[in-house]
Coordinates of C-alpha atoms in Angstrom, one line a residue:
V1 CA -8.9 16.6 -17.0
K2 CA -8.3 13.9 -19.7
Y3 CA -11.5 12.0 -19.0
E4 CA -10.6 9.3 -21.5
N5 CA -8.1 7.8 -19.0
L6 CA -10.7 7.5 -16.2
T7 CA -13.8 5.5 -15.2
H8 CA -14.8 7.6 -12.2
I9 CA -14.4 11.1 -10.9
A10 CA -14.3 11.4 -7.1
H11 CA -15.2 15.0 -6.0
A12 CA -13.7 15.7 -2.5
F13 CA -14.9 16.5 0.2
I14 CA -18.1 16.8 2.2
W15 CA -18.3 15.3 5.7
P16 CA -20.6 14.4 8.6
N17 CA -21.3 16.5 11.6
R18 CA -21.7 14.7 15.0
N19 CA -25.5 14.8 14.7
G20 CA -25.5 13.1 11.3
S21 CA -26.1 16.2 9.2
L22 CA -23.9 16.8 6.2
Y23 CA -21.4 19.6 6.2
I24 CA -21.1 20.9 2.6
P25 CA -18.4 23.6 2.3
S26 CA -19.3 26.8 0.6
G27 CA -18.7 26.6 -3.1
F28 CA -18.4 22.8 -3.1
L29 CA -21.2 22.1 -5.6
Y30 CA -19.7 21.7 -9.1
P31 CA -22.5 20.6 -11.4
E32 CA -20.3 21.3 -14.4
L33 CA -17.9 18.6 -13.3
V34 CA -20.7 16.0 -12.8
Q35 CA -22.2 16.9 -16.2
A36 CA -18.8 16.7 -17.9
A37 CA -18.1 13.3 -16.3
H38 CA -21.5 11.9 -17.4
Q39 CA -21.1 13.3 -20.9
K40 CA -17.8 11.3 -21.2
G41 CA -19.4 8.1 -19.9
L42 CA -17.8 8.3 -16.4
L43 CA -19.4 7.9 -13.0
A44 CA -19.2 10.9 -10.7
I45 CA -19.0 10.1 -7.0
V46 CA -18.7 12.3 -3.9
S47 CA -15.9 11.7 -1.4
V48 CA -17.0 12.0 2.2
G49 CA -14.6 12.7 5.1
G50 CA -10.8 13.0 4.4
W51 CA -7.9 13.9 6.6
G52 CA -8.9 16.6 9.2
Q53 CA -12.6 16.2 8.4
S54 CA -13.4 12.9 9.9
D55 CA -14.1 13.8 13.5
G56 CA -17.8 13.5 13.1
F57 CA -17.8 9.9 11.9
S58 CA -17.3 8.2 15.3
P59 CA -20.1 10.0 17.3
M60 CA -22.4 9.9 14.3
A61 CA -21.9 6.1 13.8
A62 CA -22.4 5.5 17.5
D63 CA -25.9 7.1 17.5
S64 CA -28.7 5.3 15.6
N65 CA -30.6 8.5 15.0
A66 CA -27.6 10.4 13.8
R67 CA -26.6 7.5 11.6
R68 CA -30.0 7.4 10.0
Q69 CA -29.9 11.1 9.4
F70 CA -26.4 10.9 7.8
V71 CA -27.5 7.9 5.6
N72 CA -30.6 9.7 4.4
E73 CA -28.9 13.1 3.8
L74 CA -26.0 11.5 1.9
R75 CA -28.4 9.5 -0.3
D76 CA -30.5 12.5 -1.0
F77 CA -27.4 14.7 -1.6
C78 CA -26.2 12.2 -4.3
L79 CA -29.6 12.0 -6.0
R80 CA -30.3 15.8 -5.9
N81 CA -26.9 16.7 -7.4
G82 CA -26.4 13.9 -9.9
Y83 CA -23.7 11.9 -8.1
D84 CA -23.6 8.1 -8.9
G85 CA -22.4 7.1 -5.5
A86 CA -20.2 7.9 -2.5
D87 CA -16.7 7.1 -1.3
I88 CA -16.3 7.0 2.4
D89 CA -12.9 8.3 3.5
W90 CA -13.1 7.9 7.3
E91 CA -9.6 8.7 8.6
Y92 CA -9.6 6.6 10.7
P93 CA -12.0 4.3 12.6
T94 CA -10.5 2.5 15.6
S95 CA -11.3 -0.8 17.2
S96 CA -13.9 0.9 19.4
D97 CA -15.7 2.1 16.2
R98 CA -15.7 -1.4 14.6
V99 CA -19.2 -2.5 15.4
N100 CA -20.7 1.0 14.6
A101 CA -18.8 1.3 11.4
T102 CA -20.3 -2.0 10.2
L103 CA -23.8 -0.8 11.1
L104 CA -23.1 2.4 9.2
F105 CA -22.1 0.5 6.0
K106 CA -25.0 -1.9 6.3
E107 CA -27.4 1.1 6.4
L108 CA -25.7 2.9 3.6
R109 CA -25.8 -0.2 1.4
E110 CA -29.5 -0.7 2.1
A111 CA -30.3 2.9 1.3
F112 CA -28.1 3.0 -1.8
N113 CA -29.6 -0.2 -3.1
N114 CA -33.1 1.3 -3.0
T115 CA -32.4 4.0 -5.5
H116 CA -32.8 3.5 -9.2
P117 CA -30.2 2.7 -10.4
P118 CA -28.4 1.8 -7.1
L119 CA -25.8 4.2 -5.9
T120 CA -22.2 2.9 -5.6
L121 CA -20.6 2.6 -2.2
S122 CA -16.8 2.4 -1.7
I123 CA -14.1 3.0 0.9
A124 CA -10.8 4.9 0.9
A125 CA -9.0 2.5 3.2
P126 CA -5.6 2.9 5.0
A127 CA -2.6 1.0 3.8
T128 CA -3.2 -1.5 6.6
D129 CA -6.0 -1.3 9.0
W130 CA -3.6 -1.2 12.0
Q131 CA -6.4 0.3 14.3
E132 CA -8.7 -2.6 13.3
G133 CA -11.6 -0.2 12.7
Y134 CA -13.2 -2.3 9.9
D135 CA -14.8 -5.7 10.2
F136 CA -13.8 -6.7 6.6
S137 CA -15.5 -10.1 6.9
V138 CA -18.7 -8.1 6.7
V139 CA -17.8 -4.8 5.1
K140 CA -16.2 -6.4 2.0
D141 CA -19.6 -7.6 0.8
L142 CA -21.3 -4.2 1.4
V143 CA -19.0 -2.1 -0.8
D144 CA -18.4 -2.1 -4.5
W145 CA -14.6 -1.6 -4.1
I146 CA -11.9 -0.7 -1.6
G147 CA -9.4 2.0 -2.6
I148 CA -6.2 1.4 -0.6
M149 CA -4.4 4.6 0.1
T150 CA -0.9 3.2 -0.8
Y151 CA 1.0 6.4 -0.4
D152 CA 2.4 8.5 2.5
F153 CA 4.5 5.6 3.7
H154 CA 7.1 8.3 4.6
G155 CA 6.6 12.0 5.3
T156 CA 6.7 14.7 8.0
W157 CA 5.8 12.1 10.6
T158 CA 8.8 9.8 10.0
D159 CA 12.3 10.4 11.4
H160 CA 14.0 9.3 8.2
A161 CA 13.7 9.9 4.5
G162 CA 11.9 7.3 2.5
H163 CA 9.8 6.6 -0.5
N164 CA 6.3 8.1 -0.6
S165 CA 4.8 5.1 -2.4
P166 CA 7.2 2.2 -2.9
L167 CA 6.0 -0.8 -4.8
Y168 CA 8.2 -3.0 -2.6
A169 CA 10.2 -2.2 0.5
P170 CA 13.7 -3.3 1.5
T171 CA 13.9 -5.6 4.5
S172 CA 15.7 -2.9 6.4
D173 CA 12.6 -0.6 6.2
Q174 CA 9.5 -1.5 8.1
D175 CA 7.2 1.4 6.9
G176 CA 5.4 -0.7 4.3
S177 CA 4.8 -0.8 0.6
V178 CA 2.1 -1.2 -2.0
H179 CA 2.7 -4.9 -2.2
E180 CA 2.5 -5.4 1.6
S181 CA -0.8 -3.5 1.7
V182 CA -2.3 -5.6 -1.1
Q183 CA -1.2 -8.8 0.7
Y184 CA -2.8 -7.5 3.9
Y185 CA -6.2 -7.0 2.3
L186 CA -6.0 -10.3 0.4
S187 CA -5.3 -12.0 3.7
K188 CA -8.7 -10.7 4.8
E189 CA -10.2 -12.9 2.1
I190 CA -11.2 -9.9 0.0
S191 CA -11.5 -10.5 -3.7
P192 CA -8.7 -8.9 -5.7
Q193 CA -11.5 -7.6 -8.0
K194 CA -12.6 -5.4 -5.1
L195 CA -9.2 -3.9 -4.5
C196 CA -7.7 -0.7 -6.0
I197 CA -4.2 0.5 -5.2
G198 CA -3.5 4.2 -4.8
L199 CA -1.3 6.1 -7.3
A200 CA 0.3 9.2 -6.0
F201 CA 0.7 12.1 -8.3
Y202 CA 2.9 13.9 -5.8
G203 CA 6.0 13.2 -3.8
R204 CA 7.8 14.1 -0.6
L205 CA 10.7 16.5 -0.1
F206 CA 13.2 15.6 2.7
N207 CA 16.2 17.4 4.1
A208 CA 18.5 14.4 3.8
S209 CA 21.5 13.4 1.7
R210 CA 20.5 9.7 1.3
L211 CA 17.4 7.5 1.4
Y212 CA 16.7 6.2 4.9
D213 CA 19.0 8.7 6.6
R214 CA 17.6 10.8 9.4
S215 CA 15.8 13.8 8.0
T216 CA 13.5 16.7 8.6
G217 CA 10.9 18.0 6.2
G218 CA 8.8 15.4 4.3
E219 CA 6.3 17.9 2.9
A220 CA 4.2 17.0 -0.1
I221 CA 5.2 18.4 -3.5
S222 CA 3.3 17.9 -6.8
Y223 CA 4.7 16.0 -9.7
A224 CA 4.6 19.1 -11.9
D225 CA 6.9 20.9 -9.4
I226 CA 9.1 17.9 -9.1
I227 CA 9.7 17.9 -12.8
A228 CA 10.6 21.6 -12.6
K229 CA 13.3 20.8 -10.0
Q230 CA 14.6 18.0 -12.1
D231 CA 14.9 20.3 -15.1
S232 CA 16.8 22.8 -12.9
G233 CA 19.7 20.4 -12.2
W234 CA 18.5 17.9 -9.6
T235 CA 19.9 14.4 -10.3
Y236 CA 17.6 11.4 -11.1
H237 CA 18.0 8.1 -9.4
W238 CA 16.1 4.8 -9.8
D239 CA 15.6 2.4 -6.8
S240 CA 15.6 -1.1 -8.3
I241 CA 14.3 -2.6 -5.1
S242 CA 11.3 -0.3 -4.5
Y243 CA 10.6 0.3 -8.2
V244 CA 10.3 4.1 -7.8
P245 CA 12.6 7.0 -8.5
Y246 CA 14.0 9.9 -6.4
I247 CA 16.0 13.0 -7.2
T248 CA 18.7 14.8 -5.2
N249 CA 19.6 18.5 -5.3
P250 CA 23.0 19.7 -6.6
S251 CA 24.4 20.2 -3.0
N252 CA 23.1 16.7 -2.0
T253 CA 21.3 18.1 1.0
Q254 CA 17.7 17.4 -0.1
L255 CA 15.9 14.6 -1.9
I256 CA 12.4 14.0 -3.3
T257 CA 10.8 10.6 -3.5
F258 CA 7.9 10.3 -6.0
D259 CA 6.4 8.4 -8.9
D260 CA 7.1 9.0 -12.5
T261 CA 5.8 7.4 -15.7
I262 CA 8.2 4.4 -15.3
S263 CA 7.0 3.6 -11.8
I264 CA 3.4 4.1 -12.7
R265 CA 3.9 1.6 -15.5
H266 CA 5.3 -0.9 -13.0
K267 CA 2.3 -0.4 -10.7
C268 CA -0.1 -0.9 -13.5
D269 CA 1.7 -4.1 -14.4
Y270 CA 1.3 -5.1 -10.7
I271 CA -2.4 -4.4 -10.9
K272 CA -2.8 -6.6 -13.9
D273 CA -0.5 -9.4 -12.6
K274 CA -2.5 -9.5 -9.3
N275 CA -5.9 -9.3 -11.1
L276 CA -6.8 -6.2 -9.0
R277 CA -9.8 -4.0 -9.9
G278 CA -7.8 -0.9 -10.7
A279 CA -6.3 2.2 -9.2
I280 CA -7.4 5.3 -7.3
I281 CA -5.4 8.6 -7.7
W282 CA -4.5 11.4 -5.4
A283 CA -4.9 13.7 -7.0
L284 CA -6.0 14.8 -10.5
G285 CA -4.2 17.9 -11.6
Y286 CA -1.0 17.4 -9.7
D287 CA 0.7 16.2 -12.9
N288 CA -0.5 19.0 -15.2
I289 CA 2.5 20.0 -17.4
G290 CA 1.4 22.2 -20.2
N291 CA -1.3 20.4 -22.1
H292 CA -0.2 17.0 -20.8
Q293 CA -0.9 14.9 -17.8
P294 CA 1.9 12.3 -18.2
L295 CA 1.1 10.2 -15.1
L296 CA -2.6 10.0 -15.8
E297 CA -2.0 9.3 -19.5
T298 CA 0.4 6.5 -18.6
A299 CA -2.0 4.9 -16.2
G300 CA -4.8 5.2 -18.7
K301 CA -2.8 3.6 -21.4
E302 CA -1.5 0.8 -19.3
L303 CA -4.8 0.0 -17.7
G304 CA -6.7 0.2 -21.0
F305 CA -8.6 3.5 -20.8
T306 CA -6.8 5.4 -23.5
L307 CA -9.3 5.8 -26.3
T308 CA -10.5 9.3 -26.9
Y309 CA -14.2 10.0 -26.4
A310 CA -14.8 10.1 -30.1
Q311 CA -12.9 6.8 -30.6
E312 CA -14.7 5.2 -27.7
L313 CA -18.1 5.5 -29.3
L314 CA -18.1 2.7 -31.8
I315 CA -21.4 3.0 -33.7
G316 CA -22.1 -0.7 -34.2
H317 CA -23.2 -3.8 -32.3
S318 CA -20.1 -5.3 -30.8
A319 CA -16.5 -5.0 -29.8
P320 CA -14.0 -7.5 -28.3
G321 CA -15.2 -8.8 -25.0
Y322 CA -18.8 -7.6 -25.2
A323 CA -21.8 -7.2 -27.5
L324 CA -24.8 -4.9 -27.8
Q325 CA -27.7 -6.2 -29.9
Q326 CA -30.2 -4.0 -31.7
N327 CA -33.3 -3.4 -29.6
Y328 CA -36.6 -5.0 -30.4
P329 CA -39.1 -3.8 -31.4
N330 CA -37.6 -0.8 -33.3
P331 CA -39.3 1.6 -33.8
F332 CA -41.3 1.3 -30.6
N333 CA -44.1 3.2 -29.0
S334 CA -44.4 1.9 -25.4
Q335 CA -41.4 -0.3 -24.5
T336 CA -38.5 -2.1 -26.1
V337 CA -36.0 -4.8 -25.1
I338 CA -32.3 -4.2 -25.1
T339 CA -29.9 -7.2 -24.9
Y340 CA -26.2 -7.1 -24.2
A341 CA -23.6 -9.7 -23.4
I342 CA -20.3 -9.7 -21.4
E343 CA -18.2 -12.4 -23.1
Q344 CA -15.1 -12.8 -21.1
S345 CA -14.1 -11.7 -17.6
P346 CA -16.2 -9.6 -15.1
A347 CA -16.5 -6.0 -16.3
F348 CA -17.8 -2.7 -15.1
V349 CA -20.9 -2.0 -17.2
K350 CA -23.0 1.2 -17.8
L351 CA -26.0 1.1 -20.1
T352 CA -27.4 4.5 -20.9
I353 CA -29.9 6.3 -23.2
H354 CA -29.0 9.6 -24.8
D355 CA -30.9 12.1 -26.9
V356 CA -29.6 13.3 -30.3
L357 CA -27.7 16.2 -28.5
G358 CA -25.7 13.6 -26.5
R359 CA -27.5 14.3 -23.2
E360 CA -28.0 11.3 -21.0
V361 CA -31.8 10.8 -20.3
A362 CA -31.7 7.4 -18.5
T363 CA -29.3 4.9 -16.9
L364 CA -30.6 1.4 -17.3
A365 CA -27.7 -0.6 -15.8
R366 CA -24.6 0.2 -13.9
G367 CA -22.1 -1.9 -12.0
W368 CA -19.8 -4.9 -12.2
K369 CA -21.3 -7.8 -14.2
P370 CA -20.0 -11.4 -14.6
P371 CA -19.9 -12.9 -18.1
G372 CA -23.4 -13.6 -19.4
T373 CA -26.3 -12.2 -21.4
Y374 CA -28.5 -9.6 -20.0
T375 CA -31.8 -8.1 -21.1
V376 CA -33.3 -4.7 -20.0
V377 CA -36.8 -3.4 -20.7
F378 CA -36.8 0.3 -21.5
N379 CA -40.2 2.0 -21.1
P380 CA -39.7 5.8 -21.5
E381 CA -43.0 6.6 -19.7
A382 CA -42.2 4.4 -16.7
S383 CA -38.4 4.8 -16.6
L384 CA -38.0 8.6 -16.8
L385 CA -39.0 11.3 -14.4
N386 CA -39.4 13.8 -17.2
P387 CA -41.3 12.9 -20.4
V388 CA -39.3 12.7 -23.6
A389 CA -40.4 13.5 -27.2
S390 CA -40.7 11.1 -30.1
G391 CA -37.5 10.8 -32.0
V392 CA -34.1 9.1 -32.4
Y393 CA -32.3 8.0 -29.3
L394 CA -28.9 6.4 -28.7
C395 CA -28.4 3.4 -26.4
R396 CA -24.8 3.3 -25.3
L397 CA -23.1 0.3 -23.6
N398 CA -19.9 1.3 -21.8
V399 CA -17.7 -1.7 -20.7
N400 CA -14.4 -1.0 -18.9
G401 CA -14.1 2.4 -20.6
K402 CA -14.9 1.2 -24.1
S403 CA -18.3 1.7 -25.8
S404 CA -20.7 0.6 -28.4
A405 CA -24.0 2.1 -29.3
I406 CA -27.2 1.5 -31.3
T407 CA -29.8 3.9 -32.5
M408 CA -33.5 3.6 -31.5
L409 CA -36.6 5.3 -32.8
Y410 CA -39.3 6.2 -30.2
V411 CA -42.7 7.0 -31.6
K412 CA -45.4 8.1 -29.2

């Protein structure tokens, strides 16, 4: 994984049982992934639910005792295994779940806010909430972001071939698009800064000769496998209406709709033009080609997360858009004050303390911050579960994937 192109890693999936207990598949725990994410300055979150694993949500949410058990177990699971939050992928609540889903998110938010630092809470949401399972007038203020699953607009369930993730849709096709999904959520008075669109690193293979013709098939195929087909003689086409490509086989009996680096660039431009929070991806690894991940690298470059880890860590006090001041007092033997500033637009901030080996020993701040100046008091004895030795420590401010750092001397 090219971590330099990311802000979060979502580890999928665990899910709820009907009684509120967590089902954790055998072999799911992956402490190396969580550790690697943290070492690179990313947040590691756990994805809960997913397609085929969401049957327990409805009965759990409907029972106050089961709901309480689920909330407590999920919070404890995150804290015990080092996750920074949870992404709820309930596929899908219906109108009869609406009230209970709201109660669930209220209780999750309360429990997550009572950890130190607070755990993040987000939703993987459908392209449109056609079953009206979420009361977004309430839920929008309970979550840190909403990841809209803007893919799978066509597939095995449609009777015709079509784009997997069109940015726009022709008037003749009523199956939706990225733009229509964003407009739907904006119509719910949700801030664009809470919305992420979905980027698909896979496509759909149809048995059809033309787009929108009747078809069979529609199975998913990874970007890496699509490129292999293109290299074997399939013909590339660009849809100037939907801003996505497709390829057809030499006999013109099959076609694959997908995203490539060009369409990913267009979607990143859309994110910036609409002032959206960012993007979610399904799924990392689907674009692995040799030593490259062309779709991930393109998204990272276009959205501003392209610095390598070594380049990110600017040993100094400031960088464009934010500033980190030297702590005072320094050296210190009980506590010290750290001041930082966000100078322009709202930004995702993480303020951490690291030892000389680069290991993170404390998180002092994490989350979206409006422009302004912030101060944090760091007391090693009060802030840390495990005592630390005297010595040199690094305070690192990560803002939207870029970092500055200061050195501090702790003397017991």
